[in-house]
Coordinates of C-alpha atoms in Angstrom, one line a residue:
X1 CA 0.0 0.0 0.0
X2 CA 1.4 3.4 -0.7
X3 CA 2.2 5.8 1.5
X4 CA -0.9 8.1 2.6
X5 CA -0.6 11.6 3.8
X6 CA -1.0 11.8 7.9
X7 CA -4.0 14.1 8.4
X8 CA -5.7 15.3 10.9
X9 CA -9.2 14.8 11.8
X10 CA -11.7 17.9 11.7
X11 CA -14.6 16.7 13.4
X12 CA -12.3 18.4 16.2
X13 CA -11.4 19.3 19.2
X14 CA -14.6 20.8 21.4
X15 CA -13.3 24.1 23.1
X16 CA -13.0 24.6 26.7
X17 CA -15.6 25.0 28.5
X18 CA -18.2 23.0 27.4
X19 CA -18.3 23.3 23.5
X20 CA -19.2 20.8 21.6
X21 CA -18.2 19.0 17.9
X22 CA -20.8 16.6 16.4
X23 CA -20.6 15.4 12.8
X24 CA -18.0 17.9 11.9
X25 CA -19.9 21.2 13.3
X26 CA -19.4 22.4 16.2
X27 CA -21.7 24.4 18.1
X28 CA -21.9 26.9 21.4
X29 CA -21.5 26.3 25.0
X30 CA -23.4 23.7 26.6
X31 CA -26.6 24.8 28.8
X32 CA -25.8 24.3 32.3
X33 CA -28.5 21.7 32.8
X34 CA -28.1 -9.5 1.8
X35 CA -27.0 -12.8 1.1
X36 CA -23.4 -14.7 2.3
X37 CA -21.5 -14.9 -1.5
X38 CA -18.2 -15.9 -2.6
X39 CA -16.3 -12.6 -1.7
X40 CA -13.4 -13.4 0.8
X41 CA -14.2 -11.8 4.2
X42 CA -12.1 -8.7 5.1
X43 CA -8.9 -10.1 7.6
X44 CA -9.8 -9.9 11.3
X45 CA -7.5 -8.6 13.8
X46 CA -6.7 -5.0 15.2
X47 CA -8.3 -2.1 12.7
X48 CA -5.0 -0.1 10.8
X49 CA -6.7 3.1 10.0
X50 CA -4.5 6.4 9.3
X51 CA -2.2 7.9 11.9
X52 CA -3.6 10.1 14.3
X53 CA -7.5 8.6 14.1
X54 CA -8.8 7.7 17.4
X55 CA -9.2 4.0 18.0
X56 CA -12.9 3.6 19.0
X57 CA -13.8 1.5 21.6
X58 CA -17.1 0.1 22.8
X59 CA -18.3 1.7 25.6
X60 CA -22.0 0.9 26.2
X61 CA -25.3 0.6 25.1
X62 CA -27.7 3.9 24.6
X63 CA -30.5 2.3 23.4
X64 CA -32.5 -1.3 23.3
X65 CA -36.1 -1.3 21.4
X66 CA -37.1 -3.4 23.8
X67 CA -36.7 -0.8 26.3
X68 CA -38.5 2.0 24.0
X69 CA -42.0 2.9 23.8
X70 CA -42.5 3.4 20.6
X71 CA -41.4 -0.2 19.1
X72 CA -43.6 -1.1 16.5
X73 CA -41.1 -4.1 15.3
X74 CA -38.7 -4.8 17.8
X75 CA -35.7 -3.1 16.1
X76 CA -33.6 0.5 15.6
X77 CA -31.1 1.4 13.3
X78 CA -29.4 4.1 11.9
X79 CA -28.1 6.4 14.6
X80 CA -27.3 10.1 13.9
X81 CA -25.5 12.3 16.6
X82 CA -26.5 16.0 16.8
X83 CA -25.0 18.7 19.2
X84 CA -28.3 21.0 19.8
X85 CA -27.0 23.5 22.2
X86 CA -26.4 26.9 21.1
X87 CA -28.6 25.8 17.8
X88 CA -31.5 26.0 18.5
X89 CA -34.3 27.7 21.7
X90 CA -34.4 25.6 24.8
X91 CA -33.3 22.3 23.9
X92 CA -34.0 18.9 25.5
X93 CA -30.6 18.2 25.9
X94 CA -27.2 18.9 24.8
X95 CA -27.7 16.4 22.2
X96 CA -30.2 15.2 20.1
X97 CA -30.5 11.1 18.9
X98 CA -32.2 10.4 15.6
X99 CA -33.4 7.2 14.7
X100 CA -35.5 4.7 13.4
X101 CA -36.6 1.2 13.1
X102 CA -36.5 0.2 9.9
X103 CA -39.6 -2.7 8.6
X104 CA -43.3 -1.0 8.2
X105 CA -44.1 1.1 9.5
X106 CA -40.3 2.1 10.4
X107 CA -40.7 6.4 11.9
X108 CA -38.4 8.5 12.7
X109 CA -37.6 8.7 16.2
X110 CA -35.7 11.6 18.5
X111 CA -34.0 10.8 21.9
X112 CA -32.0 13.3 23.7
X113 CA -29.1 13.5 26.7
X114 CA -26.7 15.6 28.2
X115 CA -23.7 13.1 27.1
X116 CA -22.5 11.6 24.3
X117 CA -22.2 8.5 26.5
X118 CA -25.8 8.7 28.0
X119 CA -28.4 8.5 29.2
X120 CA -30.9 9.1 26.4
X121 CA -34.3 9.6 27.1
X122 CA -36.7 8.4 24.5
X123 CA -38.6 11.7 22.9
X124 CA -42.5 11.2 24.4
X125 CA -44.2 12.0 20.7
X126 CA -41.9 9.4 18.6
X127 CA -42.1 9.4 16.1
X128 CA -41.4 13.0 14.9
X129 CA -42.0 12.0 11.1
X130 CA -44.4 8.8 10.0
X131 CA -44.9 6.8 6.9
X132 CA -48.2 8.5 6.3
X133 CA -47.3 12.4 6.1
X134 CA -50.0 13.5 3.7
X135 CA -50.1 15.2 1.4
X136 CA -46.5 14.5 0.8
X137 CA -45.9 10.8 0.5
X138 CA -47.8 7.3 1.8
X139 CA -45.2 4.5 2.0
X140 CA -44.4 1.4 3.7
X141 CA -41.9 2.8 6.0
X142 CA -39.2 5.8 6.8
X143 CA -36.4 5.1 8.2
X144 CA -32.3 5.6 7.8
X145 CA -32.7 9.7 9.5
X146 CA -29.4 11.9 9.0
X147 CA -29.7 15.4 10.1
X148 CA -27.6 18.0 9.1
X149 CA -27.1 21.6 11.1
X150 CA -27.4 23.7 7.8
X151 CA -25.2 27.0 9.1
X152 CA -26.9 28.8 6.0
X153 CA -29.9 29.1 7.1
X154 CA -30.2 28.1 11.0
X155 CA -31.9 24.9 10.2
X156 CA -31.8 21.5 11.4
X157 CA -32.3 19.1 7.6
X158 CA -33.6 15.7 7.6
X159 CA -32.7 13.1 5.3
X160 CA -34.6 9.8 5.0
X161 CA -35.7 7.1 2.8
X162 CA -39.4 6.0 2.2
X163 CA -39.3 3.7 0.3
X164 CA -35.7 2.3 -0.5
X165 CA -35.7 3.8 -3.8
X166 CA -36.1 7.6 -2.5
X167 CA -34.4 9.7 -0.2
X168 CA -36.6 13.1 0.8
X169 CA -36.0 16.5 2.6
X170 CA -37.7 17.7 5.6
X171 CA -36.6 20.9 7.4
X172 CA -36.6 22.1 11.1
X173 CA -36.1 24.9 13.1
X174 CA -36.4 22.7 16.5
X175 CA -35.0 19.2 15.6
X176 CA -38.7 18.2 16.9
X177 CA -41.2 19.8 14.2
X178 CA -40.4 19.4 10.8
X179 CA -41.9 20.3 7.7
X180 CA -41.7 18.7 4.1
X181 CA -39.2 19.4 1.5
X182 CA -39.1 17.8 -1.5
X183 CA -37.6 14.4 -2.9
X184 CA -33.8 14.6 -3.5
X185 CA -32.6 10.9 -4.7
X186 CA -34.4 8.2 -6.3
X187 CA -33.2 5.4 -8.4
X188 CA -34.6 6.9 -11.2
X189 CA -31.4 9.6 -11.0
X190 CA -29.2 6.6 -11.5
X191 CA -28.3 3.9 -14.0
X192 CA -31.5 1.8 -15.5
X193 CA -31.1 -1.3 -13.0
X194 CA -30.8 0.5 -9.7
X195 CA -33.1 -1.0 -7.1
X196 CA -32.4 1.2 -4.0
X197 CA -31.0 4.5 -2.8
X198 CA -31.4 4.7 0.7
X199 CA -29.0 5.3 3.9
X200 CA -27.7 8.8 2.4
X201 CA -26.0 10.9 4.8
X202 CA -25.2 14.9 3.6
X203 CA -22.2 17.0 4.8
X204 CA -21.0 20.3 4.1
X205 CA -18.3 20.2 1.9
X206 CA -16.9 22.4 -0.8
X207 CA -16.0 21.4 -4.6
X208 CA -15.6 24.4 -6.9
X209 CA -15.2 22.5 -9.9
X210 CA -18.3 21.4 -9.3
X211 CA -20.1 24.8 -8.1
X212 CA -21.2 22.3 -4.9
X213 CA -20.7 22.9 -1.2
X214 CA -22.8 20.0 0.1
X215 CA -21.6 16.0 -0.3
X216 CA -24.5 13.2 -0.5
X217 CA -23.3 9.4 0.1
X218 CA -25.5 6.7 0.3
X219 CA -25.9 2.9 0.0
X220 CA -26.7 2.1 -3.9
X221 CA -28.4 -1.3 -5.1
X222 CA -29.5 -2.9 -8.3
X223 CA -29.7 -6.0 -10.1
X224 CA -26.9 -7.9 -9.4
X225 CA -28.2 -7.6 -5.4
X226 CA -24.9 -6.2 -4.6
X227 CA -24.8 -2.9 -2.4
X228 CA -22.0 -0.2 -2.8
X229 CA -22.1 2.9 -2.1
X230 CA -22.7 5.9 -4.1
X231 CA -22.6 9.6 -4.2
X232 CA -24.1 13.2 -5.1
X233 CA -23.1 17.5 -4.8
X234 CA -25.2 20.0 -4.4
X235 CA -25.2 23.9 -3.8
X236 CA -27.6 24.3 -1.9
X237 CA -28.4 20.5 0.0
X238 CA -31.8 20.3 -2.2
X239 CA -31.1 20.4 -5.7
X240 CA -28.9 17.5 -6.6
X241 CA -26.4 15.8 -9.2
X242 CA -24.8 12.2 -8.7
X243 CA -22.4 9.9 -10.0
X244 CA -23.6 7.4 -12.4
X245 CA -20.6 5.0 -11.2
X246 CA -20.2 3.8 -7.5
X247 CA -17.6 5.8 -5.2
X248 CA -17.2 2.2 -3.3
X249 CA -17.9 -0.9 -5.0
X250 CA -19.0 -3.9 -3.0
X251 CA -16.2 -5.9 -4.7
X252 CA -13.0 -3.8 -4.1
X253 CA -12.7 -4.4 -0.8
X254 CA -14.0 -8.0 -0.6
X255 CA -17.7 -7.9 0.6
X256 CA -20.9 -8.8 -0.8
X257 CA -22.5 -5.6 0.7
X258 CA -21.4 -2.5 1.6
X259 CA -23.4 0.4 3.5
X260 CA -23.9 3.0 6.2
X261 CA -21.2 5.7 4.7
X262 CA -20.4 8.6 6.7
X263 CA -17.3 11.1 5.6
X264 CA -14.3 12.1 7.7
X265 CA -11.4 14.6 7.0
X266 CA -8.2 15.0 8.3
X267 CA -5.3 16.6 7.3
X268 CA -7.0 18.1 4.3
X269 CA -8.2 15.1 2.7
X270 CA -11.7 13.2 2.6
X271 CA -12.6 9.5 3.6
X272 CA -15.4 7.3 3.4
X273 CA -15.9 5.2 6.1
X274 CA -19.0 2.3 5.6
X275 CA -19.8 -1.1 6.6
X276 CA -19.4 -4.4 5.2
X277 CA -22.1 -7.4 5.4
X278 CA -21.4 -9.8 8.9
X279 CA -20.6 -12.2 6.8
X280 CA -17.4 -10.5 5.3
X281 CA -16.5 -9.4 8.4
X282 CA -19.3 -7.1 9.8
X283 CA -16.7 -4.3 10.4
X284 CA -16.6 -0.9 9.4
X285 CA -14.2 -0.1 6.6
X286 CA -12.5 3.0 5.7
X287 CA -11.5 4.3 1.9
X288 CA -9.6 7.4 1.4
X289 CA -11.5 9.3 -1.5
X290 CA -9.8 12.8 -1.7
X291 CA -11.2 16.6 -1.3
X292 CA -12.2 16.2 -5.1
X293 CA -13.3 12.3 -4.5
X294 CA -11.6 10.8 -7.3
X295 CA -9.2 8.5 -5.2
X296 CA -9.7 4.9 -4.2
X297 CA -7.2 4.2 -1.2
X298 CA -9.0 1.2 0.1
X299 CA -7.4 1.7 3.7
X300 CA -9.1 -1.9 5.7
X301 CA -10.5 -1.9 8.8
X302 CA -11.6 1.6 10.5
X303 CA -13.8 -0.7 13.6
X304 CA -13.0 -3.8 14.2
X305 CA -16.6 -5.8 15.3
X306 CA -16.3 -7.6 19.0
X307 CA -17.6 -11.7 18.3
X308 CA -19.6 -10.3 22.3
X309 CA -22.9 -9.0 22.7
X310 CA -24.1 -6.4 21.9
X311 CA -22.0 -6.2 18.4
X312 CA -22.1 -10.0 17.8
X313 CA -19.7 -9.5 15.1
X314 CA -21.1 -6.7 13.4
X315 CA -20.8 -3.0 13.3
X316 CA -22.7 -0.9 11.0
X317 CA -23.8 2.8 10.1
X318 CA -21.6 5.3 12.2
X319 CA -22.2 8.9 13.1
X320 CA -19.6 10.8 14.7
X321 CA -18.7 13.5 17.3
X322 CA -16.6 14.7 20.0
X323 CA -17.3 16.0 23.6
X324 CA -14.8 18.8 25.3
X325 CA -12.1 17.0 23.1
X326 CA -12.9 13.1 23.8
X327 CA -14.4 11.6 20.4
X328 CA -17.2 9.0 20.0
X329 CA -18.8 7.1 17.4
X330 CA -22.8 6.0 18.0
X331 CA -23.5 3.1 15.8
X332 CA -25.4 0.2 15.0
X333 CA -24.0 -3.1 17.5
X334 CA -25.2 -6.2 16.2
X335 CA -27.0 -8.5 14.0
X336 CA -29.2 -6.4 10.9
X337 CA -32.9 -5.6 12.6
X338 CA -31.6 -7.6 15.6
X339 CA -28.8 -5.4 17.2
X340 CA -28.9 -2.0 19.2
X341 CA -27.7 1.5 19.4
X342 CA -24.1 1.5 20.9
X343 CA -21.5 4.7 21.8
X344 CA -17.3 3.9 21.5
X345 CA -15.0 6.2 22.5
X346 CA -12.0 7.2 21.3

């Protein structure tokens, strides 16, 4: 493998005194109170990610759908991490917790603590968007939430799918009441074949050559029933263009599946970090695309999965931040529609 540059991470460093960094933005001070193929698994053993990453441990569990009251089908996924405070007027918490189960009806659901390492209280009127939102859309299920603090315009912006083959747009002013966009992604924006485009996350992000300042990846299907993951720019986080080629094929770094991308910088480059399918390892991989994301520096194992509860071997769909400088990744811990929301630390 060649060389790579050492580079350091910018979700960063919270300030002193209670500031925060969560997905890359960091806000104020804190208020006082698939089916198993014939791809060779990726190698077990300790993760080799670039110099000067944390190396994240498991910590605990944040939360179990059995211990939730809305649990329509007995499973969550999809966590995303948001630092509230200094955002937005009189916040729950510090932090806000999105997510979702995902079979019908799925919903997206809100928790909300004081720590990145709990507790998180489940939000009383989950959940904050259904599968029925008339007059906008009527579909089996939503699921897969990613918000994004847009600094633009002081908003907090949902992502979802509902169904697989569309991702939509709502925007909020709370984190709690949102109101409809528009559609953004949908298979039809891609190659005749794709099946699904679901599991997008959207980060601010700047490519001139491209006029964009906002990144889109997401978990791509068709077919072949072979998941990579794709990508999208924007200008403004609604409008949006995407590749017609996978940035991450399944194949290139020996899975049958791939999904749950997230970016990371450091050091003034860009990387993709995604999970593979349990039965290529269940770990969480990491490829080094570039600022301009036309590298493929297919780096191996970011998170290495526990074989112990509650990961059971598989690691899935990250979201990242840091507390008064300690960073944390909140992820999905075990089995697919079986496992729980987990925090590591770094």
């Amino acid at each position: 493998m060649s060389q790579i540059d050492r580079r350091k991470f910018l979700l960063g460093a919270a300030a002193a005194g209670g500031a925060l960094t969560v997905g890359g933005l960091t806000a104020g001070p804190a208020p006082a109170a698939v089916p198993a193929g014939p791809a060779a698994p990726v190698p077990a053993g300790p993760a080799a990610v670039p110099a000067g990453f944390p190396q994240y441990k498991y910590v605990k569990t944040l939360l179990k759908p059995s211990q939730l009251k809305y649990n329509p089908t007995g499973e969550i996924i999809f966590p995303c991490i948001r630092g509230v405070a200094g955002r937005i007027a009189s916040p729950l918490g510090r932090y806000y917790l999105y997510y979702a189960p995902h079979d019908a009806p799925g919903g997206i659901c809100l928790a909300y603590g004081n720590s990145l390492e709990g507790p998180f209280t489940e939000y009383t009127a989950n959940p904050i968007v259904k599968n029925n939102w008339s007059p906008h859309h009527n579909v089996s299920h939503v699921s897969s939430p990613h918000v994004m603090w847009n600094e633009d315009v002081k908003e907090l912006w949902l992502y979802y799918h509902g169904e697989n083959t569309t991702t939509r747009l709502a925007r909020s002013k709370d984190g709690i009441n949102f109101t409809y966009d528009k559609g953004v992604l949908s298979t039809a924006m891609l190659p005749a074949g794709t099946t699904e485009t679901s599991y997008a996350r959207v980060f601010r992000h700047d490519l001139p050559s491209r006029g964009a300042r906002y990144v889109m990846v997401f978990m791509t299907n068709n077919t072949s029933n072979h998941r990579d993951i794709g990508w999208g720019w924007s200008a403004d986080g609604r409008n949006w263009s995407f590749a017609q080629q996978p940035l991450v094929r399944h194949e290139e770094v020996g899975a049958v599946n791939i999904g749950g991308p997230h970016l990371l910088y450091r050091n003034n480059t860009t990387y993709v970090v995604y999970n593979s399918n349990i039965e290529n390892g269940g770990n969480i991989l990491i490829t080094e695309v570039g600022n301009d994301f036309t590298r493929a520096n297919h780096l191996g194992v970011f998170y290495n999965s526990l074989a112990a509860a509650p990961e059971n071997g598989r690691a899935a769909a990250p979201s990242f931040g840091s507390d008064n400088g300690v960073p944390y990744m909140v992820y999905e811990a075990g089995e697919r529609l079986a496992g729980a929301i987990a925090v590591a630390r770094g």
